[in-house]
Amino acid sequence: MNELRVLAMQPRYGPRSEVWLQRMLGMIEDSLVGVACYDPRGASGEIPIADLRPWWGKLAHRFNFYVGFKGAKAKALEHAIASINPTVIFTQYINFALAFESSLRKHQIPVVVHVHGYDVTCDYRRPNWPHDRAFSRNYRQRVVELSHNATLIANSEFTRQRLIDAGCN
């Protein structure tokens, strides 16, 4: 039997508001071989952390300036996958998984996505600008397509029903 080697993917690592996330990582610590995230502040150094945001992306974020860095993120994830060599990728939030969809497919490693609710609210609006869609118009279609290539875990019955209503199986 193959050794289970889990690479966890999540937007941030260690924010106080996401204690549940740290607990979840603790539950899989025997198999956890790395974490890939945008913001590794709070990392303990005991486990490899792959920072998915390039240095200029960090600088732009600090000054609240949007800079697209899709290619750099994908390259950072692909480097992490190659160096950590996971057998499973466990991602938080379906929109975060979609941001890396091409890299995840490229490596043909099983992907598990923990879905939280807002990330399957396909018509979700930005809190600071309610007229602006948080997700693209084809977001629902992308969620359904991802559900064919990944295992989705809903955090509640409500979220599970939203996935079903969107067309996920």
Tab-separated table of C-alpha atoms in Angstrom:
chain	number	residue	atom	x	y	z
A	1	MET	CA	0.000	0.000	0.000
A	2	ASN	CA	1.266	3.479	-0.882
A	3	GLU	CA	2.126	5.985	1.792
A	4	LEU	CA	-0.433	8.793	2.139
A	5	ARG	CA	1.326	12.144	1.596
A	6	VAL	CA	-1.032	15.125	1.841
A	7	LEU	CA	-0.286	18.610	0.527
A	8	ALA	CA	-2.758	21.060	2.082
A	9	MET	CA	-3.717	24.130	0.065
A	10	GLN	CA	-5.388	27.115	1.672
A	11	PRO	CA	-5.343	30.892	1.231
A	12	ARG	CA	-3.644	31.655	4.566
A	13	TYR	CA	-1.777	29.756	7.212
A	14	GLY	CA	-2.434	30.401	10.866
A	15	PRO	CA	-4.868	33.351	11.115
A	16	ARG	CA	-6.610	33.470	14.462
A	17	SER	CA	-10.004	33.530	12.778
A	18	GLU	CA	-9.375	30.110	11.258
A	19	VAL	CA	-8.544	28.001	14.295
A	20	TRP	CA	-10.710	25.246	12.806
A	21	LEU	CA	-8.281	25.055	9.890
A	22	GLN	CA	-5.333	24.438	12.206
A	23	ARG	CA	-7.361	21.739	13.971
A	24	MET	CA	-8.142	20.110	10.633
A	25	LEU	CA	-4.443	20.072	9.726
A	26	GLY	CA	-3.714	18.599	13.154
A	27	MET	CA	-6.111	15.742	12.436
A	28	ILE	CA	-4.092	14.764	9.356
A	29	GLU	CA	-0.638	15.639	10.713
A	30	ASP	CA	0.675	12.085	10.355
A	31	SER	CA	0.136	12.317	6.586
A	32	LEU	CA	0.703	16.062	6.110
A	33	VAL	CA	3.884	16.717	4.100
A	34	GLY	CA	3.399	20.398	3.247
A	35	VAL	CA	1.140	23.434	3.049
A	36	ALA	CA	0.768	25.725	0.036
A	37	CYS	CA	-0.750	29.146	0.715
A	38	TYR	CA	-0.619	32.852	-0.164
A	39	ASP	CA	0.165	34.029	3.325
A	40	PRO	CA	2.402	31.775	5.440
A	41	ARG	CA	2.641	34.106	8.449
A	42	GLY	CA	2.297	32.039	11.574
A	43	ALA	CA	4.037	28.988	10.120
A	44	SER	CA	5.994	27.064	12.732
A	45	GLY	CA	8.744	25.747	10.497
A	46	GLU	CA	7.979	22.125	11.363
A	47	ILE	CA	6.367	21.470	7.999
A	48	PRO	CA	7.365	22.753	4.541
A	49	ILE	CA	5.359	25.819	3.562
A	50	ALA	CA	5.116	26.850	-0.086
A	51	ASP	CA	4.349	30.548	-0.496
A	52	LEU	CA	2.221	30.800	-3.636
A	53	ARG	CA	2.498	34.558	-3.998
A	54	PRO	CA	5.571	36.059	-5.671
A	55	TRP	CA	7.455	38.844	-3.873
A	56	TRP	CA	5.964	41.538	-6.097
A	57	GLY	CA	2.488	40.190	-5.399
A	58	LYS	CA	3.118	40.574	-1.664
A	59	LEU	CA	4.285	44.143	-2.184
A	60	ALA	CA	1.266	45.005	-4.325
A	61	HIS	CA	-1.092	43.463	-1.757
A	62	ARG	CA	0.533	45.479	1.024
A	63	PHE	CA	-0.373	48.677	-0.823
A	64	ASN	CA	-3.857	47.404	-1.733
A	65	PHE	CA	-2.987	47.276	-5.416
A	66	TYR	CA	-4.282	44.437	-7.571
A	67	VAL	CA	-1.688	42.686	-9.687
A	68	GLY	CA	-2.508	39.522	-11.589
A	69	PHE	CA	0.000	36.767	-10.905
A	70	LYS	CA	-1.802	33.681	-12.138
A	71	GLY	CA	1.243	32.270	-13.946
A	72	ALA	CA	3.532	32.847	-10.987
A	73	LYS	CA	1.057	31.161	-8.610
A	74	ALA	CA	0.775	28.131	-10.874
A	75	LYS	CA	4.559	27.897	-11.146
A	76	ALA	CA	4.947	28.105	-7.345
A	77	LEU	CA	2.348	25.351	-6.845
A	78	GLU	CA	3.937	23.141	-9.464
A	79	HIS	CA	7.317	23.587	-7.778
A	80	ALA	CA	5.769	22.657	-4.419
A	81	ILE	CA	4.141	19.556	-5.899
A	82	ALA	CA	7.411	18.475	-7.518
A	83	SER	CA	9.464	18.996	-4.355
A	84	ILE	CA	6.956	17.656	-1.812
A	85	ASN	CA	5.666	14.804	-3.989
A	86	PRO	CA	2.179	14.441	-2.449
A	87	THR	CA	-0.167	11.555	-3.160
A	88	VAL	CA	-3.259	13.698	-2.346
A	89	ILE	CA	-3.921	17.434	-2.458
A	90	PHE	CA	-6.387	18.687	0.156
A	91	THR	CA	-7.698	22.163	-0.650
A	92	GLN	CA	-9.801	24.561	1.377
A	93	TYR	CA	-12.456	26.522	-0.551
A	94	ILE	CA	-13.578	25.593	-4.036
A	95	ASN	CA	-12.713	29.028	-5.448
A	96	PHE	CA	-9.124	28.542	-4.231
A	97	ALA	CA	-8.994	25.159	-5.980
A	98	LEU	CA	-10.353	26.744	-9.162
A	99	ALA	CA	-7.560	29.339	-9.093
A	100	PHE	CA	-5.119	26.431	-9.512
A	101	GLU	CA	-7.273	24.118	-11.591
A	102	SER	CA	-4.885	23.750	-14.522
A	103	SER	CA	-1.939	22.910	-12.247
A	104	LEU	CA	-4.017	20.425	-10.282
A	105	ARG	CA	-5.142	18.642	-13.451
A	106	LYS	CA	-1.653	18.668	-14.914
A	107	HIS	CA	-0.215	16.546	-12.114
A	108	GLN	CA	-3.055	14.014	-12.012
A	109	ILE	CA	-2.911	13.736	-8.229
A	110	PRO	CA	-6.234	13.083	-6.456
A	111	VAL	CA	-7.719	16.362	-5.195
A	112	VAL	CA	-10.074	16.731	-2.232
A	113	VAL	CA	-11.800	20.102	-1.793
A	114	HIS	CA	-13.384	21.169	1.488
A	115	VAL	CA	-16.298	23.419	0.502
A	116	HIS	CA	-17.507	26.010	2.994
A	117	GLY	CA	-20.690	27.650	1.677
A	118	TYR	CA	-19.831	31.090	0.389
A	119	ASP	CA	-17.623	29.423	-2.202
A	120	VAL	CA	-20.674	27.708	-3.754
A	121	THR	CA	-22.807	30.827	-3.652
A	122	CYS	CA	-22.434	31.360	-7.388
A	123	ASP	CA	-24.009	34.819	-7.356
A	124	TYR	CA	-21.983	35.966	-4.330
A	125	ARG	CA	-21.332	39.733	-4.273
A	126	ARG	CA	-18.335	41.534	-2.845
A	127	PRO	CA	-19.116	42.809	0.662
A	128	ASN	CA	-17.526	46.202	0.027
A	129	TRP	CA	-19.184	46.635	-3.402
A	130	PRO	CA	-22.462	44.687	-3.678
A	131	HIS	CA	-22.886	45.454	-7.394
A	132	ASP	CA	-19.669	43.586	-8.193
A	133	ARG	CA	-19.771	39.800	-8.582
A	134	ALA	CA	-17.168	38.004	-6.473
A	135	PHE	CA	-16.995	35.126	-8.951
A	136	SER	CA	-17.051	35.050	-12.754
A	137	ARG	CA	-20.251	34.472	-14.704
A	138	ASN	CA	-19.127	30.935	-15.616
A	139	TYR	CA	-18.245	30.104	-11.993
A	140	ARG	CA	-21.094	27.604	-11.540
A	141	GLN	CA	-20.011	25.730	-14.665
A	142	ARG	CA	-16.405	25.640	-13.432
A	143	VAL	CA	-17.552	24.309	-10.028
A	144	VAL	CA	-19.502	21.515	-11.728
A	145	GLU	CA	-16.554	20.655	-13.993
A	146	LEU	CA	-14.212	20.537	-10.991
A	147	SER	CA	-16.636	18.193	-9.209
A	148	HIS	CA	-16.007	15.634	-11.972
A	149	ASN	CA	-12.247	15.707	-11.309
A	150	ALA	CA	-12.111	16.149	-7.533
A	151	THR	CA	-13.784	14.879	-4.379
A	152	LEU	CA	-15.861	17.610	-2.739
A	153	ILE	CA	-16.553	17.602	0.996
A	154	ALA	CA	-19.334	19.919	2.186
A	155	ASN	CA	-19.065	21.480	5.624
A	156	SER	CA	-22.822	21.220	6.182
A	157	GLU	CA	-26.034	19.816	4.757
A	158	PHE	CA	-26.859	23.303	3.467
A	159	THR	CA	-23.576	23.479	1.536
A	160	ARG	CA	-24.080	19.937	0.213
A	161	GLN	CA	-27.504	20.930	-1.108
A	162	ARG	CA	-26.023	24.024	-2.798
A	163	LEU	CA	-23.523	21.775	-4.564
A	164	ILE	CA	-26.326	19.466	-5.719
A	165	ASP	CA	-28.430	22.453	-6.838
A	166	ALA	CA	-25.464	23.759	-8.845
A	167	GLY	CA	-25.279	20.424	-10.657
A	168	CYS	CA	-22.493	18.632	-8.805
A	169	ASN	CA	-22.865	14.917	-8.213
